């Protein structure tokens, strides 16, 4: 039996922590290194309630003057698991600040719940990736999160 334990932080505390952590990081690395925050995938626990909200992610990006790492699977998983429209979710993210994209496929179980399993991308995933790259010109890096032989 696994018992999870931990403190649930308020949005204000999460933002303050991010600002402190990113300030520390900026003070301790070269200013030529670009920083980004990644969107996470939503699972039905309090740990994901705030951090998967587009407004929260945008606040972190804006307050810290950093970039955005867009994870395609995380966004799709979040929209499925929160039962929200994907395009509305996607369009609410800080898209003008995308510097990197992670992509792969994911799994939906028999109950309709999505999980990040880093499955092999299909043709639709590659086509969607190309559309994002074509539209958002700040993208510098692409990461395929699939660790088996294609």
mmCIF file of N, CA and C in Angstrom:
data_model
loop_
_atom_site.group_PDB
_atom_site.id
_atom_site.type_symbol
_atom_site.label_atom_id
_atom_site.label_comp_id
_atom_site.label_asym_id
_atom_site.label_seq_id
_atom_site.Cartn_x
_atom_site.Cartn_y
_atom_site.Cartn_z
ATOM 1 N N UNK A 1 0.846 -1.180 0.000
ATOM 2 C CA UNK A 1 0.000 0.000 0.000
ATOM 3 C C UNK A 1 0.890 1.241 0.000
ATOM 4 N N UNK A 2 0.623 2.140 -0.936
ATOM 5 C CA UNK A 2 1.382 3.375 -1.029
ATOM 6 C C UNK A 2 0.599 4.481 -0.331
ATOM 7 N N UNK A 3 1.278 5.192 0.547
ATOM 8 C CA UNK A 3 0.670 6.323 1.237
ATOM 9 C C UNK A 3 1.394 7.581 0.785
ATOM 10 N N UNK A 4 0.659 8.475 0.175
ATOM 11 C CA UNK A 4 1.241 9.736 -0.263
ATOM 12 C C UNK A 4 1.060 10.771 0.825
ATOM 13 N N UNK A 5 2.075 11.578 0.987
ATOM 14 C CA UNK A 5 2.030 12.586 2.028
ATOM 15 C C UNK A 5 2.678 13.849 1.499
ATOM 16 N N UNK A 6 2.237 14.966 1.942
ATOM 17 C CA UNK A 6 2.857 16.214 1.542
ATOM 18 C C UNK A 6 1.937 17.377 1.789
ATOM 19 N N UNK A 7 2.500 18.547 1.633
ATOM 20 C CA UNK A 7 1.754 19.775 1.862
ATOM 21 C C UNK A 7 1.112 20.228 0.556
ATOM 22 N N UNK A 8 -0.104 20.706 0.634
ATOM 23 C CA UNK A 8 -0.773 21.286 -0.524
ATOM 24 C C UNK A 8 -0.541 22.791 -0.456
ATOM 25 N N UNK A 9 0.139 23.312 -1.477
ATOM 26 C CA UNK A 9 0.475 24.729 -1.519
ATOM 27 C C UNK A 9 -0.630 25.533 -2.187
ATOM 28 N N UNK A 10 -0.784 26.759 -1.733
ATOM 29 C CA UNK A 10 -1.717 27.683 -2.385
ATOM 30 C C UNK A 10 -1.083 28.170 -3.683
ATOM 31 N N UNK A 11 -1.898 28.731 -4.551
ATOM 32 C CA UNK A 11 -1.371 29.281 -5.796
ATOM 33 C C UNK A 11 -0.344 30.379 -5.504
ATOM 34 N N UNK A 12 -0.646 31.216 -4.541
ATOM 35 C CA UNK A 12 0.270 32.305 -4.173
ATOM 36 C C UNK A 12 1.633 31.751 -3.732
ATOM 37 N N UNK A 13 1.609 30.698 -2.936
ATOM 38 C CA UNK A 13 2.858 30.084 -2.463
ATOM 39 C C UNK A 13 3.604 29.418 -3.621
ATOM 40 N N UNK A 14 2.895 28.769 -4.518
ATOM 41 C CA UNK A 14 3.529 28.146 -5.676
ATOM 42 C C UNK A 14 4.214 29.192 -6.557
ATOM 43 N N UNK A 15 3.553 30.316 -6.761
ATOM 44 C CA UNK A 15 4.132 31.387 -7.569
ATOM 45 C C UNK A 15 5.362 31.963 -6.871
ATOM 46 N N UNK A 16 5.252 32.212 -5.578
ATOM 47 C CA UNK A 16 6.396 32.724 -4.820
ATOM 48 C C UNK A 16 7.578 31.755 -4.882
ATOM 49 N N UNK A 17 7.304 30.470 -4.704
ATOM 50 C CA UNK A 17 8.371 29.463 -4.784
ATOM 51 C C UNK A 17 9.017 29.462 -6.167
ATOM 52 N N UNK A 18 8.198 29.554 -7.200
ATOM 53 C CA UNK A 18 8.763 29.553 -8.556
ATOM 54 C C UNK A 18 9.658 30.770 -8.756
ATOM 55 N N UNK A 19 9.210 31.921 -8.299
ATOM 56 C CA UNK A 19 10.014 33.144 -8.451
ATOM 57 C C UNK A 19 11.337 33.019 -7.708
ATOM 58 N N UNK A 20 11.289 32.511 -6.484
ATOM 59 C CA UNK A 20 12.516 32.329 -5.697
ATOM 60 C C UNK A 20 13.452 31.316 -6.358
ATOM 61 N N UNK A 21 12.895 30.212 -6.808
ATOM 62 C CA UNK A 21 13.721 29.168 -7.418
ATOM 63 C C UNK A 21 14.340 29.628 -8.736
ATOM 64 N N UNK A 22 13.558 30.311 -9.550
ATOM 65 C CA UNK A 22 14.072 30.769 -10.842
ATOM 66 C C UNK A 22 15.084 31.898 -10.644
ATOM 67 N N UNK A 23 14.838 32.761 -9.668
ATOM 68 C CA UNK A 23 15.826 33.806 -9.360
ATOM 69 C C UNK A 23 17.152 33.178 -8.929
ATOM 70 N N UNK A 24 17.080 32.165 -8.074
ATOM 71 C CA UNK A 24 18.293 31.465 -7.647
ATOM 72 C C UNK A 24 18.998 30.844 -8.848
ATOM 73 N N UNK A 25 18.232 30.214 -9.709
ATOM 74 C CA UNK A 25 18.804 29.573 -10.886
ATOM 75 C C UNK A 25 19.480 30.601 -11.792
ATOM 76 N N UNK A 26 18.805 31.713 -12.036
ATOM 77 C CA UNK A 26 19.383 32.769 -12.872
ATOM 78 C C UNK A 26 20.671 33.324 -12.267
ATOM 79 N N UNK A 27 20.729 33.387 -10.929
ATOM 80 C CA UNK A 27 21.934 33.884 -10.246
ATOM 81 C C UNK A 27 23.086 32.889 -10.311
ATOM 82 N N UNK A 28 22.795 31.639 -10.610
ATOM 83 C CA UNK A 28 23.809 30.592 -10.516
ATOM 84 C C UNK A 28 24.153 29.910 -11.837
ATOM 85 N N UNK A 29 23.589 30.387 -12.923
ATOM 86 C CA UNK A 29 23.943 29.851 -14.242
ATOM 87 C C UNK A 29 24.245 31.015 -15.184
ATOM 88 N N UNK A 30 24.803 30.701 -16.297
ATOM 89 C CA UNK A 30 25.128 31.715 -17.289
ATOM 90 C C UNK A 30 23.853 32.384 -17.797
ATOM 91 N N UNK A 31 23.945 33.682 -18.001
ATOM 92 C CA UNK A 31 22.788 34.428 -18.516
ATOM 93 C C UNK A 31 22.498 34.092 -19.981
ATOM 94 N N UNK A 32 23.395 33.353 -20.616
ATOM 95 C CA UNK A 32 23.157 32.950 -22.006
ATOM 96 C C UNK A 32 22.243 31.725 -22.103
ATOM 97 N N UNK A 33 22.006 31.068 -20.976
ATOM 98 C CA UNK A 33 21.136 29.891 -20.956
ATOM 99 C C UNK A 33 19.692 30.342 -20.820
ATOM 100 N N UNK A 34 18.857 29.879 -21.731
ATOM 101 C CA UNK A 34 17.443 30.235 -21.706
ATOM 102 C C UNK A 34 16.669 29.240 -20.840
ATOM 103 N N UNK A 35 15.811 29.759 -19.991
ATOM 104 C CA UNK A 35 15.011 28.926 -19.098
ATOM 105 C C UNK A 35 13.585 28.809 -19.628
ATOM 106 N N UNK A 36 12.959 27.677 -19.310
ATOM 107 C CA UNK A 36 11.570 27.460 -19.697
ATOM 108 C C UNK A 36 10.874 26.642 -18.624
ATOM 109 N N UNK A 37 9.574 26.792 -18.547
ATOM 110 C CA UNK A 37 8.749 25.965 -17.673
ATOM 111 C C UNK A 37 7.851 25.117 -18.563
ATOM 112 N N UNK A 38 7.656 23.874 -18.157
ATOM 113 C CA UNK A 38 6.873 22.911 -18.936
ATOM 114 C C UNK A 38 5.475 22.752 -18.349
ATOM 115 N N UNK A 39 4.493 22.630 -19.240
ATOM 116 C CA UNK A 39 3.152 22.281 -18.778
ATOM 117 C C UNK A 39 3.142 20.814 -18.344
ATOM 118 N N UNK A 40 2.488 20.550 -17.236
ATOM 119 C CA UNK A 40 2.405 19.187 -16.713
ATOM 120 C C UNK A 40 1.085 18.559 -17.155
ATOM 121 N N UNK A 41 0.967 17.251 -16.974
ATOM 122 C CA UNK A 41 -0.310 16.587 -17.266
ATOM 123 C C UNK A 41 -1.122 16.471 -15.986
ATOM 124 N N UNK A 42 -2.430 16.558 -16.142
ATOM 125 C CA UNK A 42 -3.330 16.520 -14.991
ATOM 126 C C UNK A 42 -3.706 15.090 -14.646
ATOM 127 N N UNK A 43 -3.505 14.749 -13.385
ATOM 128 C CA UNK A 43 -4.052 13.532 -12.794
ATOM 129 C C UNK A 43 -4.917 13.961 -11.618
ATOM 130 N N UNK A 44 -5.888 13.159 -11.282
ATOM 131 C CA UNK A 44 -6.892 13.534 -10.301
ATOM 132 C C UNK A 44 -6.363 13.445 -8.866
ATOM 133 N N UNK A 45 -5.418 14.320 -8.559
ATOM 134 C CA UNK A 45 -4.939 14.490 -7.185
ATOM 135 C C UNK A 45 -4.739 15.986 -6.973
ATOM 136 N N UNK A 46 -4.756 16.441 -5.739
ATOM 137 C CA UNK A 46 -4.580 17.880 -5.479
ATOM 138 C C UNK A 46 -3.257 18.450 -6.007
ATOM 139 N N UNK A 47 -2.266 17.606 -6.201
ATOM 140 C CA UNK A 47 -0.959 18.083 -6.670
ATOM 141 C C UNK A 47 -1.043 18.728 -8.045
ATOM 142 N N UNK A 48 -2.051 18.381 -8.830
ATOM 143 C CA UNK A 48 -2.152 18.868 -10.202
ATOM 144 C C UNK A 48 -3.224 19.943 -10.394
ATOM 145 N N UNK A 49 -3.949 20.273 -9.354
ATOM 146 C CA UNK A 49 -5.074 21.196 -9.495
ATOM 147 C C UNK A 49 -4.657 22.562 -10.036
ATOM 148 N N UNK A 50 -3.647 23.146 -9.455
ATOM 149 C CA UNK A 50 -3.245 24.505 -9.822
ATOM 150 C C UNK A 50 -2.229 24.492 -10.952
ATOM 151 N N UNK A 51 -1.245 23.620 -10.862
ATOM 152 C CA UNK A 51 -0.095 23.685 -11.773
ATOM 153 C C UNK A 51 -0.421 23.361 -13.222
ATOM 154 N N UNK A 52 -1.567 22.788 -13.490
ATOM 155 C CA UNK A 52 -1.949 22.497 -14.879
ATOM 156 C C UNK A 52 -2.846 23.574 -15.479
ATOM 157 N N UNK A 53 -3.182 24.582 -14.704
ATOM 158 C CA UNK A 53 -4.031 25.667 -15.205
ATOM 159 C C UNK A 53 -3.225 26.594 -16.119
ATOM 160 N N UNK A 54 -3.721 26.874 -17.316
ATOM 161 C CA UNK A 54 -2.992 27.746 -18.242
ATOM 162 C C UNK A 54 -2.660 29.123 -17.662
ATOM 163 N N UNK A 55 -3.577 29.672 -16.869
ATOM 164 C CA UNK A 55 -3.339 30.982 -16.277
ATOM 165 C C UNK A 55 -2.167 30.926 -15.303
ATOM 166 N N UNK A 56 -2.055 29.833 -14.549
ATOM 167 C CA UNK A 56 -0.944 29.661 -13.615
ATOM 168 C C UNK A 56 0.370 29.551 -14.387
ATOM 169 N N UNK A 57 0.382 28.729 -15.424
ATOM 170 C CA UNK A 57 1.592 28.543 -16.233
ATOM 171 C C UNK A 57 2.004 29.872 -16.858
ATOM 172 N N UNK A 58 1.050 30.606 -17.375
ATOM 173 C CA UNK A 58 1.337 31.911 -17.980
ATOM 174 C C UNK A 58 1.904 32.887 -16.951
ATOM 175 N N UNK A 59 1.370 32.853 -15.752
ATOM 176 C CA UNK A 59 1.875 33.717 -14.685
ATOM 177 C C UNK A 59 3.328 33.396 -14.376
ATOM 178 N N UNK A 60 3.659 32.116 -14.288
ATOM 179 C CA UNK A 60 5.041 31.704 -14.014
ATOM 180 C C UNK A 60 5.962 32.200 -15.129
ATOM 181 N N UNK A 61 5.544 32.020 -16.361
ATOM 182 C CA UNK A 61 6.347 32.463 -17.514
ATOM 183 C C UNK A 61 6.529 33.980 -17.480
ATOM 184 N N UNK A 62 5.447 34.715 -17.275
ATOM 185 C CA UNK A 62 5.487 36.176 -17.319
ATOM 186 C C UNK A 62 6.249 36.783 -16.141
ATOM 187 N N UNK A 63 5.927 36.338 -14.928
ATOM 188 C CA UNK A 63 6.575 36.905 -13.736
ATOM 189 C C UNK A 63 8.082 36.667 -13.721
ATOM 190 N N UNK A 64 8.505 35.570 -14.305
ATOM 191 C CA UNK A 64 9.921 35.208 -14.263
ATOM 192 C C UNK A 64 10.658 35.521 -15.565
ATOM 193 N N UNK A 65 9.932 36.063 -16.533
ATOM 194 C CA UNK A 65 10.513 36.388 -17.836
ATOM 195 C C UNK A 65 11.290 35.198 -18.397
ATOM 196 N N UNK A 66 10.603 34.074 -18.498
ATOM 197 C CA UNK A 66 11.204 32.847 -19.028
ATOM 198 C C UNK A 66 10.363 32.349 -20.199
ATOM 199 N N UNK A 67 10.802 31.266 -20.790
ATOM 200 C CA UNK A 67 10.136 30.669 -21.944
ATOM 201 C C UNK A 67 9.185 29.557 -21.521
ATOM 202 N N UNK A 68 8.544 28.994 -22.517
ATOM 203 C CA UNK A 68 7.573 27.922 -22.299
ATOM 204 C C UNK A 68 7.995 26.680 -23.065
ATOM 205 N N UNK A 69 8.021 25.558 -22.373
ATOM 206 C CA UNK A 69 8.260 24.251 -22.981
ATOM 207 C C UNK A 69 6.891 23.588 -23.099
ATOM 208 N N UNK A 70 6.411 23.453 -24.323
ATOM 209 C CA UNK A 70 5.091 22.885 -24.543
ATOM 210 C C UNK A 70 5.188 21.383 -24.738
ATOM 211 N N UNK A 71 4.531 20.641 -23.853
ATOM 212 C CA UNK A 71 4.452 19.190 -23.968
ATOM 213 C C UNK A 71 3.077 18.841 -24.528
ATOM 214 N N UNK A 72 3.066 18.357 -25.767
ATOM 215 C CA UNK A 72 1.817 18.062 -26.472
ATOM 216 C C UNK A 72 0.991 17.019 -25.719
ATOM 217 N N UNK A 73 1.624 15.912 -25.340
ATOM 218 C CA UNK A 73 0.892 14.844 -24.644
ATOM 219 C C UNK A 73 0.330 15.342 -23.317
ATOM 220 N N UNK A 74 1.109 16.135 -22.583
ATOM 221 C CA UNK A 74 0.617 16.655 -21.305
ATOM 222 C C UNK A 74 -0.641 17.495 -21.505
ATOM 223 N N UNK A 75 -0.657 18.315 -22.542
ATOM 224 C CA UNK A 75 -1.835 19.152 -22.802
ATOM 225 C C UNK A 75 -3.043 18.296 -23.166
ATOM 226 N N UNK A 76 -2.825 17.293 -23.994
ATOM 227 C CA UNK A 76 -3.946 16.430 -24.390
ATOM 228 C C UNK A 76 -4.444 15.600 -23.208
ATOM 229 N N UNK A 77 -3.524 15.089 -22.401
ATOM 230 C CA UNK A 77 -3.896 14.319 -21.207
ATOM 231 C C UNK A 77 -4.693 15.196 -20.246
ATOM 232 N N UNK A 78 -4.240 16.420 -20.043
ATOM 233 C CA UNK A 78 -4.942 17.342 -19.150
ATOM 234 C C UNK A 78 -6.361 17.595 -19.645
ATOM 235 N N UNK A 79 -6.516 17.842 -20.935
ATOM 236 C CA UNK A 79 -7.862 18.127 -21.448
ATOM 237 C C UNK A 79 -8.781 16.918 -21.319
ATOM 238 N N UNK A 80 -8.243 15.728 -21.514
ATOM 239 C CA UNK A 80 -9.052 14.505 -21.365
ATOM 240 C C UNK A 80 -9.420 14.284 -19.906
ATOM 241 N N UNK A 81 -8.424 14.338 -19.023
ATOM 242 C CA UNK A 81 -8.657 14.018 -17.616
ATOM 243 C C UNK A 81 -9.465 15.081 -16.878
ATOM 244 N N UNK A 82 -9.441 16.312 -17.368
ATOM 245 C CA UNK A 82 -10.259 17.374 -16.772
ATOM 246 C C UNK A 82 -11.574 17.560 -17.523
ATOM 247 N N UNK A 83 -11.748 16.790 -18.608
ATOM 248 C CA UNK A 83 -12.955 16.867 -19.422
ATOM 249 C C UNK A 83 -13.211 18.297 -19.903
ATOM 250 N N UNK A 84 -12.166 18.884 -20.497
ATOM 251 C CA UNK A 84 -12.269 20.231 -21.038
ATOM 252 C C UNK A 84 -11.863 20.208 -22.515
ATOM 253 N N UNK A 85 -12.260 21.222 -23.240
ATOM 254 C CA UNK A 85 -11.953 21.307 -24.661
ATOM 255 C C UNK A 85 -10.454 21.528 -24.868
ATOM 256 N N UNK A 86 -9.848 20.681 -25.690
ATOM 257 C CA UNK A 86 -8.405 20.763 -25.907
ATOM 258 C C UNK A 86 -7.990 22.103 -26.517
ATOM 259 N N UNK A 87 -8.664 22.540 -27.550
ATOM 260 C CA UNK A 87 -8.250 23.777 -28.221
ATOM 261 C C UNK A 87 -8.356 24.986 -27.301
ATOM 262 N N UNK A 88 -9.393 25.046 -26.482
ATOM 263 C CA UNK A 88 -9.491 26.132 -25.503
ATOM 264 C C UNK A 88 -8.327 26.078 -24.524
ATOM 265 N N UNK A 89 -7.998 24.861 -24.066
ATOM 266 C CA UNK A 89 -6.866 24.701 -23.146
ATOM 267 C C UNK A 89 -5.573 25.144 -23.825
ATOM 268 N N UNK A 90 -5.322 24.598 -25.008
ATOM 269 C CA UNK A 90 -4.108 24.911 -25.751
ATOM 270 C C UNK A 90 -3.968 26.410 -25.981
ATOM 271 N N UNK A 91 -5.021 27.048 -26.448
ATOM 272 C CA UNK A 91 -4.978 28.475 -26.762
ATOM 273 C C UNK A 91 -4.839 29.370 -25.539
ATOM 274 N N UNK A 92 -5.033 28.827 -24.354
ATOM 275 C CA UNK A 92 -4.875 29.597 -23.120
ATOM 276 C C UNK A 92 -3.453 29.530 -22.564
ATOM 277 N N UNK A 93 -2.625 28.694 -23.145
ATOM 278 C CA UNK A 93 -1.228 28.566 -22.699
ATOM 279 C C UNK A 93 -0.389 29.716 -23.259
ATOM 280 N N UNK A 94 0.792 29.977 -22.690
ATOM 281 C CA UNK A 94 1.642 31.085 -23.163
ATOM 282 C C UNK A 94 2.384 30.731 -24.460
ATOM 283 N N UNK A 95 1.636 30.548 -25.510
ATOM 284 C CA UNK A 95 2.146 30.017 -26.773
ATOM 285 C C UNK A 95 3.183 30.915 -27.448
ATOM 286 N N UNK A 96 3.086 32.192 -27.245
ATOM 287 C CA UNK A 96 4.056 33.092 -27.873
ATOM 288 C C UNK A 96 5.456 32.912 -27.293
ATOM 289 N N UNK A 97 5.557 32.203 -26.185
ATOM 290 C CA UNK A 97 6.845 31.994 -25.514
ATOM 291 C C UNK A 97 7.388 30.571 -25.688
ATOM 292 N N UNK A 98 6.764 29.770 -26.589
ATOM 293 C CA UNK A 98 7.247 28.395 -26.795
ATOM 294 C C UNK A 98 8.670 28.438 -27.356
ATOM 295 N N UNK A 99 9.571 27.751 -26.670
ATOM 296 C CA UNK A 99 10.942 27.608 -27.150
ATOM 297 C C UNK A 99 11.265 26.142 -27.461
ATOM 298 N N UNK A 100 10.505 25.241 -26.814
ATOM 299 C CA UNK A 100 10.751 23.810 -26.996
ATOM 300 C C UNK A 100 9.425 23.068 -26.976
ATOM 301 N N UNK A 101 9.395 21.949 -27.711
ATOM 302 C CA UNK A 101 8.212 21.089 -27.730
ATOM 303 C C UNK A 101 8.636 19.665 -27.426
ATOM 304 N N UNK A 102 7.910 19.034 -26.507
ATOM 305 C CA UNK A 102 8.034 17.598 -26.261
ATOM 306 C C UNK A 102 6.838 16.930 -26.942
ATOM 307 N N UNK A 103 7.082 15.773 -27.560
ATOM 308 C CA UNK A 103 5.946 15.082 -28.165
ATOM 309 C C UNK A 103 6.125 13.572 -28.114
ATOM 310 N N UNK A 104 5.001 12.893 -28.057
ATOM 311 C CA UNK A 104 4.886 11.434 -28.062
ATOM 312 C C UNK A 104 3.395 11.133 -28.048
ATOM 313 N N UNK A 105 3.041 9.878 -27.974
ATOM 314 C CA UNK A 105 1.643 9.514 -27.780
ATOM 315 C C UNK A 105 1.438 9.059 -26.344
ATOM 316 N N UNK A 106 0.201 8.895 -25.979
ATOM 317 C CA UNK A 106 -0.172 8.543 -24.609
ATOM 318 C C UNK A 106 -1.217 7.442 -24.665
ATOM 319 N N UNK A 107 -1.620 6.967 -23.505
ATOM 320 C CA UNK A 107 -2.580 5.870 -23.415
ATOM 321 C C UNK A 107 -3.849 6.336 -22.722
ATOM 322 N N UNK A 108 -4.977 5.876 -23.221
ATOM 323 C CA UNK A 108 -6.265 6.093 -22.561
ATOM 324 C C UNK A 108 -6.772 4.733 -22.120
ATOM 325 N N UNK A 109 -7.061 4.592 -20.823
ATOM 326 C CA UNK A 109 -7.508 3.294 -20.315
ATOM 327 C C UNK A 109 -8.985 3.052 -20.622
ATOM 328 N N UNK A 110 -9.470 1.894 -20.208
ATOM 329 C CA UNK A 110 -10.846 1.494 -20.508
ATOM 330 C C UNK A 110 -11.902 2.397 -19.865
ATOM 331 N N UNK A 111 -11.497 3.168 -18.846
ATOM 332 C CA UNK A 111 -12.426 4.096 -18.203
ATOM 333 C C UNK A 111 -12.352 5.493 -18.812
ATOM 334 N N UNK A 112 -11.491 5.664 -19.821
ATOM 335 C CA UNK A 112 -11.369 6.955 -20.482
ATOM 336 C C UNK A 112 -10.378 7.901 -19.838
ATOM 337 N N UNK A 113 -9.546 7.387 -18.928
ATOM 338 C CA UNK A 113 -8.546 8.205 -18.245
ATOM 339 C C UNK A 113 -7.229 8.111 -19.007
ATOM 340 N N UNK A 114 -6.569 9.242 -19.203
ATOM 341 C CA UNK A 114 -5.348 9.297 -20.001
ATOM 342 C C UNK A 114 -4.100 9.274 -19.117
ATOM 343 N N UNK A 115 -3.046 8.621 -19.635
ATOM 344 C CA UNK A 115 -1.761 8.499 -18.935
ATOM 345 C C UNK A 115 -0.615 8.790 -19.894
ATOM 346 N N UNK A 116 0.424 9.389 -19.352
ATOM 347 C CA UNK A 116 1.614 9.703 -20.142
ATOM 348 C C UNK A 116 2.517 8.475 -20.184
ATOM 349 N N UNK A 117 2.404 7.707 -21.254
ATOM 350 C CA UNK A 117 3.156 6.452 -21.386
ATOM 351 C C UNK A 117 4.283 6.547 -22.406
ATOM 352 N N UNK A 118 4.490 7.739 -22.964
ATOM 353 C CA UNK A 118 5.559 7.964 -23.947
ATOM 354 C C UNK A 118 5.519 6.931 -25.072
ATOM 355 N N UNK A 119 4.339 6.757 -25.631
ATOM 356 C CA UNK A 119 4.154 5.817 -26.736
ATOM 357 C C UNK A 119 4.645 6.428 -28.048
ATOM 358 N N UNK A 120 4.848 5.566 -29.031
ATOM 359 C CA UNK A 120 5.330 5.990 -30.342
ATOM 360 C C UNK A 120 4.348 6.959 -30.991
ATOM 361 N N UNK A 121 4.843 8.083 -31.487
ATOM 362 C CA UNK A 121 3.951 9.031 -32.172
ATOM 363 C C UNK A 121 3.386 8.430 -33.458
ATOM 364 N N UNK A 122 2.159 8.804 -33.772
ATOM 365 C CA UNK A 122 1.557 8.381 -35.036
ATOM 366 C C UNK A 122 1.610 9.538 -36.030
ATOM 367 N N UNK A 123 1.115 9.312 -37.222
ATOM 368 C CA UNK A 123 1.162 10.343 -38.260
ATOM 369 C C UNK A 123 0.437 11.617 -37.839
ATOM 370 N N UNK A 124 -0.682 11.484 -37.139
ATOM 371 C CA UNK A 124 -1.423 12.663 -36.673
ATOM 372 C C UNK A 124 -0.590 13.505 -35.717
ATOM 373 N N UNK A 125 0.173 12.841 -34.865
ATOM 374 C CA UNK A 125 1.021 13.558 -33.913
ATOM 375 C C UNK A 125 2.095 14.352 -34.650
ATOM 376 N N UNK A 126 2.717 13.730 -35.660
ATOM 377 C CA UNK A 126 3.739 14.435 -36.441
ATOM 378 C C UNK A 126 3.137 15.609 -37.214
ATOM 379 N N UNK A 127 1.958 15.428 -37.774
ATOM 380 C CA UNK A 127 1.297 16.509 -38.507
ATOM 381 C C UNK A 127 0.961 17.676 -37.579
ATOM 382 N N UNK A 128 0.486 17.354 -36.380
ATOM 383 C CA UNK A 128 0.156 18.388 -35.401
ATOM 384 C C UNK A 128 1.421 19.128 -34.972
ATOM 385 N N UNK A 129 2.488 18.393 -34.748
ATOM 386 C CA UNK A 129 3.767 18.997 -34.373
ATOM 387 C C UNK A 129 4.212 19.990 -35.449
ATOM 388 N N UNK A 130 4.108 19.596 -36.698
ATOM 389 C CA UNK A 130 4.512 20.475 -37.800
ATOM 390 C C UNK A 130 3.679 21.753 -37.813
ATOM 391 N N UNK A 131 2.389 21.654 -37.563
ATOM 392 C CA UNK A 131 1.532 22.843 -37.523
ATOM 393 C C UNK A 131 1.974 23.811 -36.429
ATOM 394 N N UNK A 132 2.317 23.268 -35.276
ATOM 395 C CA UNK A 132 2.758 24.122 -34.167
ATOM 396 C C UNK A 132 4.067 24.817 -34.539
ATOM 397 N N UNK A 133 5.007 24.055 -35.087
ATOM 398 C CA UNK A 133 6.304 24.621 -35.477
ATOM 399 C C UNK A 133 6.128 25.708 -36.534
ATOM 400 N N UNK A 134 5.244 25.465 -37.484
ATOM 401 C CA UNK A 134 5.008 26.444 -38.541
ATOM 402 C C UNK A 134 4.392 27.730 -37.998
ATOM 403 N N UNK A 135 3.566 27.606 -36.984
ATOM 404 C CA UNK A 135 2.862 28.778 -36.448
ATOM 405 C C UNK A 135 3.691 29.558 -35.427
ATOM 406 N N UNK A 136 4.417 28.848 -34.565
ATOM 407 C CA UNK A 136 5.147 29.497 -33.487
ATOM 408 C C UNK A 136 6.639 29.493 -33.813
ATOM 409 N N UNK A 137 7.126 30.629 -34.274
ATOM 410 C CA UNK A 137 8.475 30.738 -34.837
ATOM 411 C C UNK A 137 9.580 30.774 -33.782
ATOM 412 N N UNK A 138 9.234 30.850 -32.494
ATOM 413 C CA UNK A 138 10.262 30.867 -31.442
ATOM 414 C C UNK A 138 10.791 29.480 -31.107
ATOM 415 N N UNK A 139 10.167 28.437 -31.635
ATOM 416 C CA UNK A 139 10.577 27.067 -31.299
ATOM 417 C C UNK A 139 11.998 26.819 -31.783
ATOM 418 N N UNK A 140 12.850 26.399 -30.841
ATOM 419 C CA UNK A 140 14.247 26.102 -31.154
ATOM 420 C C UNK A 140 14.566 24.619 -30.991
ATOM 421 N N UNK A 141 13.796 23.927 -30.145
ATOM 422 C CA UNK A 141 14.136 22.554 -29.795
ATOM 423 C C UNK A 141 12.889 21.672 -29.836
ATOM 424 N N UNK A 142 13.091 20.453 -30.310
ATOM 425 C CA UNK A 142 12.035 19.444 -30.345
ATOM 426 C C UNK A 142 12.580 18.205 -29.644
ATOM 427 N N UNK A 143 11.784 17.633 -28.749
ATOM 428 C CA UNK A 143 12.198 16.418 -28.058
ATOM 429 C C UNK A 143 11.157 15.333 -28.278
ATOM 430 N N UNK A 144 11.576 14.255 -28.913
ATOM 431 C CA UNK A 144 10.731 13.077 -29.058
ATOM 432 C C UNK A 144 10.883 12.262 -27.780
ATOM 433 N N UNK A 145 9.794 12.107 -27.034
ATOM 434 C CA UNK A 145 9.852 11.364 -25.777
ATOM 435 C C UNK A 145 9.376 9.921 -25.995
ATOM 436 N N UNK A 146 10.110 9.234 -26.804
ATOM 437 C CA UNK A 146 9.847 7.835 -27.095
ATOM 438 C C UNK A 146 11.202 7.140 -27.088
ATOM 439 N N UNK A 147 11.353 6.139 -26.231
ATOM 440 C CA UNK A 147 12.679 5.612 -25.954
ATOM 441 C C UNK A 147 12.895 4.198 -26.490
ATOM 442 N N UNK A 148 12.020 3.771 -27.354
ATOM 443 C CA UNK A 148 12.172 2.463 -27.995
ATOM 444 C C UNK A 148 12.599 2.680 -29.431
ATOM 445 N N UNK A 149 12.908 1.635 -30.136
ATOM 446 C CA UNK A 149 13.350 1.720 -31.525
ATOM 447 C C UNK A 149 12.144 1.945 -32.434
ATOM 448 N N UNK A 150 12.189 3.022 -33.222
ATOM 449 C CA UNK A 150 11.120 3.284 -34.191
ATOM 450 C C UNK A 150 11.211 2.336 -35.373
#
